[in-house]
Tab-separated table of C-alpha atoms and ligand atoms in Angstrom:
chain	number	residue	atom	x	y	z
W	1	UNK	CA	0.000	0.000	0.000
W	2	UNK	CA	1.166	3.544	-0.507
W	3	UNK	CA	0.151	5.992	1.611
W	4	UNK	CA	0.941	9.912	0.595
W	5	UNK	CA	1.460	12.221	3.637
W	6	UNK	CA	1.657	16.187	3.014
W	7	UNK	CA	3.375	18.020	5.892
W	8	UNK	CA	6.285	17.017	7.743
W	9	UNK	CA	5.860	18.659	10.767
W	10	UNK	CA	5.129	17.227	14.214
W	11	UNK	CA	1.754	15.321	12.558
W	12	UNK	CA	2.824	13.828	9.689
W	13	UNK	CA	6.148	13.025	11.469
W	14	UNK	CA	3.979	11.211	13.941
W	15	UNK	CA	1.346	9.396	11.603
W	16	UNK	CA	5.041	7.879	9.892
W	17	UNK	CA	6.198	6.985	13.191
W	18	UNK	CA	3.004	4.989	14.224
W	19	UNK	CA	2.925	3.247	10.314
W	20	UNK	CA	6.105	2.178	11.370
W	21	UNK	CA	5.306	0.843	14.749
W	22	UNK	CA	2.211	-1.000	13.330
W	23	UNK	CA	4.222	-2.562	10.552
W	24	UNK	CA	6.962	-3.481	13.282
W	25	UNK	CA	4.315	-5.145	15.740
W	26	UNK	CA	3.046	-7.408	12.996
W	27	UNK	CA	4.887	-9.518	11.194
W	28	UNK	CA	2.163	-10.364	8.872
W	29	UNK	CA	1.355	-6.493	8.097
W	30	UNK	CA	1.650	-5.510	4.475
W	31	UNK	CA	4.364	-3.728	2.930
W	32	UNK	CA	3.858	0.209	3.411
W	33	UNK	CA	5.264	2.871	0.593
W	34	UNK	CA	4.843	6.381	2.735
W	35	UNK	CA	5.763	9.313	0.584
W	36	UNK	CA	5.836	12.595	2.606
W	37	UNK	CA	5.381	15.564	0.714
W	38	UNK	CA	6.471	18.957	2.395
W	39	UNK	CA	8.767	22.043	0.865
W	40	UNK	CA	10.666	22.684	4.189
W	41	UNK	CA	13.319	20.312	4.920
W	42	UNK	CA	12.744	20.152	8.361
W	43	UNK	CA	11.264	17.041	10.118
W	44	UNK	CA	8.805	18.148	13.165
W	45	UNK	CA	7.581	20.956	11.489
W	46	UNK	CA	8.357	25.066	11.610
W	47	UNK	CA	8.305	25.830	15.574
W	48	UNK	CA	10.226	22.574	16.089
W	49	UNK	CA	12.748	23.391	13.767
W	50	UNK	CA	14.306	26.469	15.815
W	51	UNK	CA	17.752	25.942	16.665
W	52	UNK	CA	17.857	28.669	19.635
W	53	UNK	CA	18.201	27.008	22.762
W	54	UNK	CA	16.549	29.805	25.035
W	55	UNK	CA	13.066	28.837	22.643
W	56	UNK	CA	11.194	26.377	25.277
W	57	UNK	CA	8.588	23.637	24.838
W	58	UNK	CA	5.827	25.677	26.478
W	59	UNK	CA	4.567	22.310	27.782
W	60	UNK	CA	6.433	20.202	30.514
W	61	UNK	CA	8.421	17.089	29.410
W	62	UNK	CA	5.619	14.930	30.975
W	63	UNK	CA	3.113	16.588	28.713
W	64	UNK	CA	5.031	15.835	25.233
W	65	UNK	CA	4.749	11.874	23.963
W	66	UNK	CA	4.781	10.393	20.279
W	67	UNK	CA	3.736	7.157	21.719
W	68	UNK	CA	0.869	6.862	24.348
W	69	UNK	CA	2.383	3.027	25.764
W	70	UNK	CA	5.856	5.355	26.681
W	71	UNK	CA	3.810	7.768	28.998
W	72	UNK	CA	7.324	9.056	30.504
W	73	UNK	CA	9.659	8.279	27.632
W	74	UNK	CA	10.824	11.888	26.770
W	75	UNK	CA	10.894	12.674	30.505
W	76	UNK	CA	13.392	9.533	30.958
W	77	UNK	CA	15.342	11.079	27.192
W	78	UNK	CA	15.901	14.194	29.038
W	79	UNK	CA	16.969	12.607	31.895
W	80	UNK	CA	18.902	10.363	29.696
W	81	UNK	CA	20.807	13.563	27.596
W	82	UNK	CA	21.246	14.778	31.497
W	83	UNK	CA	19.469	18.376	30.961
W	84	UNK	CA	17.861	17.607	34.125
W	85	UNK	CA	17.781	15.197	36.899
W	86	UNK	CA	15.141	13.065	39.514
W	87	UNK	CA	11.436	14.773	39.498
W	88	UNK	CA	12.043	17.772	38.705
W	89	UNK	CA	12.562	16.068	34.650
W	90	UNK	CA	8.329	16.011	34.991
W	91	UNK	CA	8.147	19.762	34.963
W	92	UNK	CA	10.759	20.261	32.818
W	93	UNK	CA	10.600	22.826	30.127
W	94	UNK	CA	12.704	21.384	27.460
W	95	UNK	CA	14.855	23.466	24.595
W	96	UNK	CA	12.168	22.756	20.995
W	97	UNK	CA	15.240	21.645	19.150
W	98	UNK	CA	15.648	19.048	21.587
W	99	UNK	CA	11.842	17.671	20.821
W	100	UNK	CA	12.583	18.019	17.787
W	101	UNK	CA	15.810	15.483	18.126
W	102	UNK	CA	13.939	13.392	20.180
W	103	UNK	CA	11.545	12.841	17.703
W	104	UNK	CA	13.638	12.465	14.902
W	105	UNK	CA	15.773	9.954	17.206
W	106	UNK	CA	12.526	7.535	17.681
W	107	UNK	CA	11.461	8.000	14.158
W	108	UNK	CA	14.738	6.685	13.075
W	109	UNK	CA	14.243	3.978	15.453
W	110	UNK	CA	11.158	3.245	14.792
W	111	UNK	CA	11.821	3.052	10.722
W	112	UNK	CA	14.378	0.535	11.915
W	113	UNK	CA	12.656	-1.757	13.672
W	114	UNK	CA	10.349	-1.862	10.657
W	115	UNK	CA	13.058	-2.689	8.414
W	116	UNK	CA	12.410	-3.704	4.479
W	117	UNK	CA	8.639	-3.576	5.162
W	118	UNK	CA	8.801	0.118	5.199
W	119	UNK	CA	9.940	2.536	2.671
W	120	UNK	CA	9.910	6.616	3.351
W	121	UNK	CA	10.420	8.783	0.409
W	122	UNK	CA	10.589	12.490	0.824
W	123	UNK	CA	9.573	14.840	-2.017
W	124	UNK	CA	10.736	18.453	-1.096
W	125	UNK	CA	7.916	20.236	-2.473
W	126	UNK	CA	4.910	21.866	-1.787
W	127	UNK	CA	1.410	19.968	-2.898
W	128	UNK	CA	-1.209	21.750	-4.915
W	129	UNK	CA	-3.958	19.648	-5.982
W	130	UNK	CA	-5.696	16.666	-4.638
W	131	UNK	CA	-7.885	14.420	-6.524
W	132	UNK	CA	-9.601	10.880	-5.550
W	133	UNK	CA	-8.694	8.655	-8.838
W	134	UNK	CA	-10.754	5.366	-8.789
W	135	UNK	CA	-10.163	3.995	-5.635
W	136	UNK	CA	-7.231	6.020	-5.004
W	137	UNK	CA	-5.443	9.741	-4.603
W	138	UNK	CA	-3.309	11.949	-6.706
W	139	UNK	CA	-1.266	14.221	-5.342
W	140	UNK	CA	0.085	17.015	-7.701
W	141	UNK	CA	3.238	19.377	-6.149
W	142	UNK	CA	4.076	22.879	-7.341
W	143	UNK	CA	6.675	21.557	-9.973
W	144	UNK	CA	4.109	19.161	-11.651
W	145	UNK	CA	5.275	15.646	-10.389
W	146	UNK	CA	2.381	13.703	-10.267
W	147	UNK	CA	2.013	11.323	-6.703
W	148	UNK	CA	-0.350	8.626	-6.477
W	149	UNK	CA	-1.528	6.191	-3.573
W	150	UNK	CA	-3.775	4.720	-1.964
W	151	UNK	CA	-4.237	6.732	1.047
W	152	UNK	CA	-3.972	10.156	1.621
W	153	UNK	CA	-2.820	12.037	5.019
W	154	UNK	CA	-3.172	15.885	4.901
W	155	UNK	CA	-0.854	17.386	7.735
W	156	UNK	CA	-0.663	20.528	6.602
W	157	UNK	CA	-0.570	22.508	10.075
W	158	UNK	CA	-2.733	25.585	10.666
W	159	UNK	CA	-3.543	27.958	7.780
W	160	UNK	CA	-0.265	31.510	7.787
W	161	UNK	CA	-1.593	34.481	8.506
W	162	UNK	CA	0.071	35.757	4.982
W	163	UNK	CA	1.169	38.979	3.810
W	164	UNK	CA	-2.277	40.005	3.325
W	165	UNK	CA	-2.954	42.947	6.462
W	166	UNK	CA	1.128	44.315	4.736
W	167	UNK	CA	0.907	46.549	2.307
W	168	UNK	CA	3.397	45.521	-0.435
W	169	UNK	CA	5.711	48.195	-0.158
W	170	UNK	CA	6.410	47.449	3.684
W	171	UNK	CA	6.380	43.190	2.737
W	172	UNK	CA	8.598	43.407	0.238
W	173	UNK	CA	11.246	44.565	2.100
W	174	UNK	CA	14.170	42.406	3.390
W	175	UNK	CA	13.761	43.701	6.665
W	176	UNK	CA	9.906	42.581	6.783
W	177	UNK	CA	9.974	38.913	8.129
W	178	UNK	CA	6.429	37.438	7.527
W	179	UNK	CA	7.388	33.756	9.146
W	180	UNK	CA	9.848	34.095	11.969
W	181	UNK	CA	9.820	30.152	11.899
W	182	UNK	CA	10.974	29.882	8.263
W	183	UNK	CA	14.881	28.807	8.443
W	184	UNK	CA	17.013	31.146	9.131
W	185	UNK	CA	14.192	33.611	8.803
W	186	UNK	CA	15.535	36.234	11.701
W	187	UNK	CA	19.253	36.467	9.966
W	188	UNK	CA	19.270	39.617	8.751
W	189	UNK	CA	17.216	41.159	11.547
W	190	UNK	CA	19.845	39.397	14.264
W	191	UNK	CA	22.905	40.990	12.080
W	192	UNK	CA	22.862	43.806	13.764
W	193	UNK	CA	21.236	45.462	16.966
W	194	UNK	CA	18.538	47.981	15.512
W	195	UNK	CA	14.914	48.039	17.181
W	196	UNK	CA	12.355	45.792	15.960
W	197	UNK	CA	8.565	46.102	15.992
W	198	UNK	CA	6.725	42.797	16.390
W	199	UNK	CA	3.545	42.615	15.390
W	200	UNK	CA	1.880	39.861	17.518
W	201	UNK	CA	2.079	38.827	21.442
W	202	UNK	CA	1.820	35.748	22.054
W	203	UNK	CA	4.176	32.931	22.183
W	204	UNK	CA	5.683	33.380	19.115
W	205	UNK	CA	6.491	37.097	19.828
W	206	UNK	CA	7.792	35.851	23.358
W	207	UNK	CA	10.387	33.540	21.535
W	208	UNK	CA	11.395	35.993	18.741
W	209	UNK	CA	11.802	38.587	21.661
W	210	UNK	CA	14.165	36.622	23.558
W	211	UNK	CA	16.259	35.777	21.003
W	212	UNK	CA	16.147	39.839	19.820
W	213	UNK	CA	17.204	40.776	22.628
W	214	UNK	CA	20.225	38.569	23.590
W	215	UNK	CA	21.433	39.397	20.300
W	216	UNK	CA	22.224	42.786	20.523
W	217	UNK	CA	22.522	45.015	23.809
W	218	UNK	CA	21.428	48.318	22.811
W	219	UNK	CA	18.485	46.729	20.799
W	220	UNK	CA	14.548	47.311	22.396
W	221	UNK	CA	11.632	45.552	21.133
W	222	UNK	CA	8.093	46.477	20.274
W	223	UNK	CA	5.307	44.483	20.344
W	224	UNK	CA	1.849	45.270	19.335
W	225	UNK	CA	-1.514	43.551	18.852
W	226	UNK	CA	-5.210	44.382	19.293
W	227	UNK	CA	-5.587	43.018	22.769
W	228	UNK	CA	-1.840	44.003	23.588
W	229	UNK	CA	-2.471	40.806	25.839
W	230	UNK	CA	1.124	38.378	26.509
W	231	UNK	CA	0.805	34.970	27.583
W	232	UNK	CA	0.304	33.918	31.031
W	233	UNK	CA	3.145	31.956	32.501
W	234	UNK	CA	3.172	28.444	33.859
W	235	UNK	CA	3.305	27.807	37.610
W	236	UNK	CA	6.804	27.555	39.213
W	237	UNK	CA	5.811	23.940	39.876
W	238	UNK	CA	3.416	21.284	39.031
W	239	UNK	CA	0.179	22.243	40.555
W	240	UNK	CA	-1.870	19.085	38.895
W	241	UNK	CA	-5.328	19.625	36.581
W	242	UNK	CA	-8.839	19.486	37.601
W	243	UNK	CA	-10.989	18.293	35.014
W	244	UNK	CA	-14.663	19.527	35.305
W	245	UNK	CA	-17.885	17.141	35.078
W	246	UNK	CA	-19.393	18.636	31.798
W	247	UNK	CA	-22.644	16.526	31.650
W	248	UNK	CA	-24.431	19.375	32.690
W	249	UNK	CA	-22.810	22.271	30.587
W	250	UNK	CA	-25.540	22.924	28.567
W	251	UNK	CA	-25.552	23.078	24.946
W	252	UNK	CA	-24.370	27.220	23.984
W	253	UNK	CA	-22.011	29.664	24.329
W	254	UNK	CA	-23.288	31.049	27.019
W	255	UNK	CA	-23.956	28.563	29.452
W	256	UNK	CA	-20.734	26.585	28.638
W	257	UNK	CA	-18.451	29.774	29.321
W	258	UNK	CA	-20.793	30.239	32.333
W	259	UNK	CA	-20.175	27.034	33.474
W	260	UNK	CA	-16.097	26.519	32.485
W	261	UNK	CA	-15.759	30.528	34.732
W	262	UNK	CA	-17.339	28.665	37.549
W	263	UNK	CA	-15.623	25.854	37.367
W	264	UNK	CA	-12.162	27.667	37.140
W	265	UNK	CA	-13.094	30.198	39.567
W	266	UNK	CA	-14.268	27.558	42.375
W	267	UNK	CA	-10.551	25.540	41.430
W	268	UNK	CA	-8.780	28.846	42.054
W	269	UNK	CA	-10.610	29.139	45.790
W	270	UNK	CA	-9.930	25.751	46.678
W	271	UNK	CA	-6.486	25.354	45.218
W	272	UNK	CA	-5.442	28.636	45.323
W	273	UNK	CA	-4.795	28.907	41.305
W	274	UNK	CA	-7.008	29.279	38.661
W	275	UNK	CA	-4.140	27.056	36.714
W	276	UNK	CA	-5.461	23.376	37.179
W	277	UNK	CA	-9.068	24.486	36.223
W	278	UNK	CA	-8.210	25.733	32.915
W	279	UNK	CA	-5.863	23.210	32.306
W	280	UNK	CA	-8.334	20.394	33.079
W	281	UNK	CA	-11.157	21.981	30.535
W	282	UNK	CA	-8.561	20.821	27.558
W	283	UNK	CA	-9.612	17.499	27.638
W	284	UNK	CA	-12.912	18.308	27.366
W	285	UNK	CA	-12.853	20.929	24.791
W	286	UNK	CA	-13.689	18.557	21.750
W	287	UNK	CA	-16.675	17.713	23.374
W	288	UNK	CA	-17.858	20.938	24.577
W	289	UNK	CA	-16.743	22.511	20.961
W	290	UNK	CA	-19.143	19.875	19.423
W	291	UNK	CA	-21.963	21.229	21.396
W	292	UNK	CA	-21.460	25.176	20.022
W	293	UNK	CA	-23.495	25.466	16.539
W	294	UNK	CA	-21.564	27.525	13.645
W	295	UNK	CA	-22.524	30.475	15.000
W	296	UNK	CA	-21.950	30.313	18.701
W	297	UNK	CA	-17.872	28.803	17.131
W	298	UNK	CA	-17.818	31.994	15.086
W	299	UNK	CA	-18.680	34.116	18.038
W	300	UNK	CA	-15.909	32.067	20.318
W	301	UNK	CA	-13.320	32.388	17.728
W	302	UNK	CA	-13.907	36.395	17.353
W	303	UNK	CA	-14.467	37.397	20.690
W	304	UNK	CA	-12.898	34.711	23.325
W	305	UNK	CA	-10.048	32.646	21.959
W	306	UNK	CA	-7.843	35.597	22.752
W	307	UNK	CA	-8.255	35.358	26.264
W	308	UNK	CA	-8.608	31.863	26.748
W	309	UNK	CA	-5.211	31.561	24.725
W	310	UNK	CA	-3.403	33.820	26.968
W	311	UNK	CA	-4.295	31.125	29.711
W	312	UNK	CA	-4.271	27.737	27.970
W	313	UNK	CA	-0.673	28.094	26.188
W	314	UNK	CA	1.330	29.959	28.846
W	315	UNK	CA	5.126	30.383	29.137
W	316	UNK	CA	7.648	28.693	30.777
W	317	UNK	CA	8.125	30.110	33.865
W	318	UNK	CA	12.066	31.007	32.903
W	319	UNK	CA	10.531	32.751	29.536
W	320	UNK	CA	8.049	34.530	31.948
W	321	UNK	CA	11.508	35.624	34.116
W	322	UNK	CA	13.054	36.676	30.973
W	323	UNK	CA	10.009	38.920	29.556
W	324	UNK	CA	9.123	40.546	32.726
W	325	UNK	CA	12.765	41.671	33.046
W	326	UNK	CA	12.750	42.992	29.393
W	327	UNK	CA	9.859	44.782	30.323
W	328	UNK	CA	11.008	46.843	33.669
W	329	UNK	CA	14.174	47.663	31.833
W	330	UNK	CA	12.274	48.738	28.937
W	331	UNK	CA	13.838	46.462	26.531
W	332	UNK	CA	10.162	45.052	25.994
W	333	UNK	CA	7.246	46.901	25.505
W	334	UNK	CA	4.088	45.787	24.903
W	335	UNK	CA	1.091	48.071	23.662
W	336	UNK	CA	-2.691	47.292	22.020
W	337	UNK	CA	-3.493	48.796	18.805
W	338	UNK	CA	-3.952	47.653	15.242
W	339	UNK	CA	-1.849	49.331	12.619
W	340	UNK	CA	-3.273	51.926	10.059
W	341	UNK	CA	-0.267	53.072	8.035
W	342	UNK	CA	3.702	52.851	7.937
W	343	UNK	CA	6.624	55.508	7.057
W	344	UNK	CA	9.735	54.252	5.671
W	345	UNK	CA	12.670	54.858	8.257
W	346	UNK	CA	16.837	54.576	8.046
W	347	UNK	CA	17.876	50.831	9.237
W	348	UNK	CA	19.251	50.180	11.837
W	349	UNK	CA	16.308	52.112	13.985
W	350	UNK	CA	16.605	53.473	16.844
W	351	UNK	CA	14.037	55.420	18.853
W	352	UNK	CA	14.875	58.649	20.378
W	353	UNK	CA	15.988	57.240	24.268
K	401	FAD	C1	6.180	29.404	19.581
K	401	FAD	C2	5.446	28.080	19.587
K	401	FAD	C3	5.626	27.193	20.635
K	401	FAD	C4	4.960	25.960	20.647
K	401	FAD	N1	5.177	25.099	21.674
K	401	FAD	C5	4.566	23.895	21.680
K	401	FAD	C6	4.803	22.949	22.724
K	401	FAD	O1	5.549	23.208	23.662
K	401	FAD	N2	4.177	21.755	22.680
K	401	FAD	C7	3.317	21.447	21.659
K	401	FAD	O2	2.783	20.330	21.649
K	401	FAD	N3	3.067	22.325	20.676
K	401	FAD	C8	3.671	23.535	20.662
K	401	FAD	N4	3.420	24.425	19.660
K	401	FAD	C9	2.421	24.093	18.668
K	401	FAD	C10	3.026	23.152	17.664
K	401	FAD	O3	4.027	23.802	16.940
K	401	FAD	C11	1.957	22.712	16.745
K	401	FAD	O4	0.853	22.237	17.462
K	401	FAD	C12	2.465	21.573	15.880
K	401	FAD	O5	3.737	21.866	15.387
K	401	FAD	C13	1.489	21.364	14.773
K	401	FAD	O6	2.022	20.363	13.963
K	401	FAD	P1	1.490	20.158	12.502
K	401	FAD	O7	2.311	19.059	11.920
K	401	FAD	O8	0.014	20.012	12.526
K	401	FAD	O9	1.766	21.535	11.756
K	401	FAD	P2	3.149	22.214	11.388
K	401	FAD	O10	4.197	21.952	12.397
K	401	FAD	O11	2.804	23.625	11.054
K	401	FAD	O12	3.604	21.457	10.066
K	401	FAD	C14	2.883	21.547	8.866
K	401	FAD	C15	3.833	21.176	7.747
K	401	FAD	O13	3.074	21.089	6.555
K	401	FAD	C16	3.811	21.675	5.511
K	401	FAD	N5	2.879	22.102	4.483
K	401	FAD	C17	1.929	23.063	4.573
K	401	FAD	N6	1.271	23.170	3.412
K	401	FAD	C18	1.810	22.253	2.576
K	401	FAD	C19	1.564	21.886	1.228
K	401	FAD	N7	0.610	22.481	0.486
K	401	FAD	N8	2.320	20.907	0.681
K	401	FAD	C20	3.280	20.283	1.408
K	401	FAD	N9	3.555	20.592	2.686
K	401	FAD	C21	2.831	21.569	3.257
K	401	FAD	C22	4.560	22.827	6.164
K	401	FAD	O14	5.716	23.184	5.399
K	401	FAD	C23	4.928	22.215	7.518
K	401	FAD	O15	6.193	21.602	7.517
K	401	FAD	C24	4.074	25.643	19.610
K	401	FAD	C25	3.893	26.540	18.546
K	401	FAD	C26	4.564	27.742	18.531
K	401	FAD	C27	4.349	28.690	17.372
């Protein structure tokens, strides 16, 4: 069988991992052909392919697993690699590249242990068309090779934001980066010290910040979106998650956000922390997101994500350390406010100080 999967990141780099385990685990599975189909050449996908060590999983070690029968296996790798020792490897924020080789490291194995009965072909390209062809798929890529299989796996990550709010004579500069995750995207920016403006504040800005600012002393940092809202940051130490009863959340916006801001609020006054209530709701949110009709998603999307965001993908607490001491020095600031026009300026910038 031959099974085409677009996108190399951390999904399809997953869904070839666990063809590989199910060919290994039987010795009477059939042959598998996997062709992965992705223009970046870099396995685990854009975030995962940073090479800065100060950018952090923003979940602990305990929270990260390609394989759900190896609960603790990437807690035991970094204990293995020695970045950290005992317990404390649980709550352990781990360096992305270091996922990133982790994951690569089991996919290797993995491919191993499946030996002859598995082939993995790469195609460096991007796919533009999908068809369904009898009882089959056709994948066509942006160079016009022609791909066809018998299964299809789309792992395409979330839709880019694009170049579309830019207007072109501010995105086609070298200085405008529209991917910070791209390879080597922040090169010429990290060349030399001038100021940056980020536009965006979550945990992307919080990354691109950190690595800004080690670069260059004299360098501050700008960052700007509508909310002007940063990420919360994770608890200094493992404080559990609560997960609520939902049977009786009722079936709308409303009453489900009613019922979650109880929920969280009554975990904060027993625990202390409003941490484990919010963190408990994600394994429920399929379920209660099935319950909200197009409407009441639209609504979410437009007017809450931003704040629950803020709390469900926090920082590491060390990131947190980092950006609040950005911010009293003034290295970091952070404002609300959407952007209405632009003025071409000498490079490198510096504000007046
Ligand atoms: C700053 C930051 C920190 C994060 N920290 C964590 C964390 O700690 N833990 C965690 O679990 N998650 C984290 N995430 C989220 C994580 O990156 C994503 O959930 C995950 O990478 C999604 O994987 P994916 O494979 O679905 O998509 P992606 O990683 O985006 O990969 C999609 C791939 O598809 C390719 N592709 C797209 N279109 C095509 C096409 N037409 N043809 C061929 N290929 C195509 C792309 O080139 C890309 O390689 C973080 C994200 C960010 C931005």
């Amino acid at each position: 069988m031959r099974i085409i999967v677009v996108g190399a990141g951390a999904a399809g780099s997953l869904v070839v991992f666990h063809l590989a385990r199910l060919v290994a685990a039987d010795d009477r599975a059939e042959p598998l052909e996997v062709v992965v189909v992705d223009p970046i050449d870099q396995v685990a996908g854009p975030a995962f392919g940073t090479t800065d060590p100060a950018h952090l999983l923003n979940v602990p070690a305990s929270g990260m697993l390609v394989d759900p029968d190896e609960r603790f296996d990437f807690v035991d790798w970094c204990r293995a690699e020695g970045f950290v020792g005992g317990d404390e490897a649980h709550y352990f924020f781990a360096p992305r590249a270091q996922w990133a080789r982790y994951l690569r490291t089991r996919l290797a194995e993995a491919r191993d242990r499946a030996g002859e009965r598995l082939s993995v072909r790469f195609v460096r390209d991007g796919a533009v068309g999908v068809a369904v062809v009898g009882a089959g798929v056709r994948v066509t890529t942006a160079d016009g090779t022609v791909l066809d299989g018998d299964r299809l796996v789309l792992a395409t990550g979330l839709p880019g934001v694009g170049n579309g709010w830019a207007p072109c004579d501010l995105s086609d500069q070298p200085r405008y980066i529209a991917n910070p995750w791209m390879p080597v995207a922040l090169g010429p920016v990290l060349a030399d010290d001038g100021d940056v403006l980020v536009i965006g504040t979550g945990l992307t800005m919080v990354d691109v910040a950190i690595s800004l600012l080690k670069s260059g002393d004299d360098r501050r940092v700008e960052a700007i979106s509508r909310g002007g809202r940063l990420p919360r940051r994770h608890a200094d130490s493992y404080l559990g998650e609560v997960v609520p009863d939902t049977a009786t959340e009722g079936d709308n916006l409303d009453e489900i956000r009613a019922a979650v801001a109880t929920h969280v609020a009554r975990i904060e006054r027993l625990l202390g922390n409003w941490r484990p209530g919010v963190d408990g709701v994600r394994y429920r949110i399929a379920e209660l997101w099935g319950r909200l009709d197009e409407a009441d998603r639209r609504t979410f999307v437009r007017d809450l994500a931003g704040d629950w965001g803020v709390r469900r993908h926090r920082m590491p607490p060390s990131s947190g350390a980092l950006v609040d001491e950005a911010r009293r020095t003034g290295r970091l600031v952070v404002r609300s406010g959407r952007i209405t026009g632009r003025r071409r300026c000498r490079w490198p910038h510096r504000r007046d100080r």
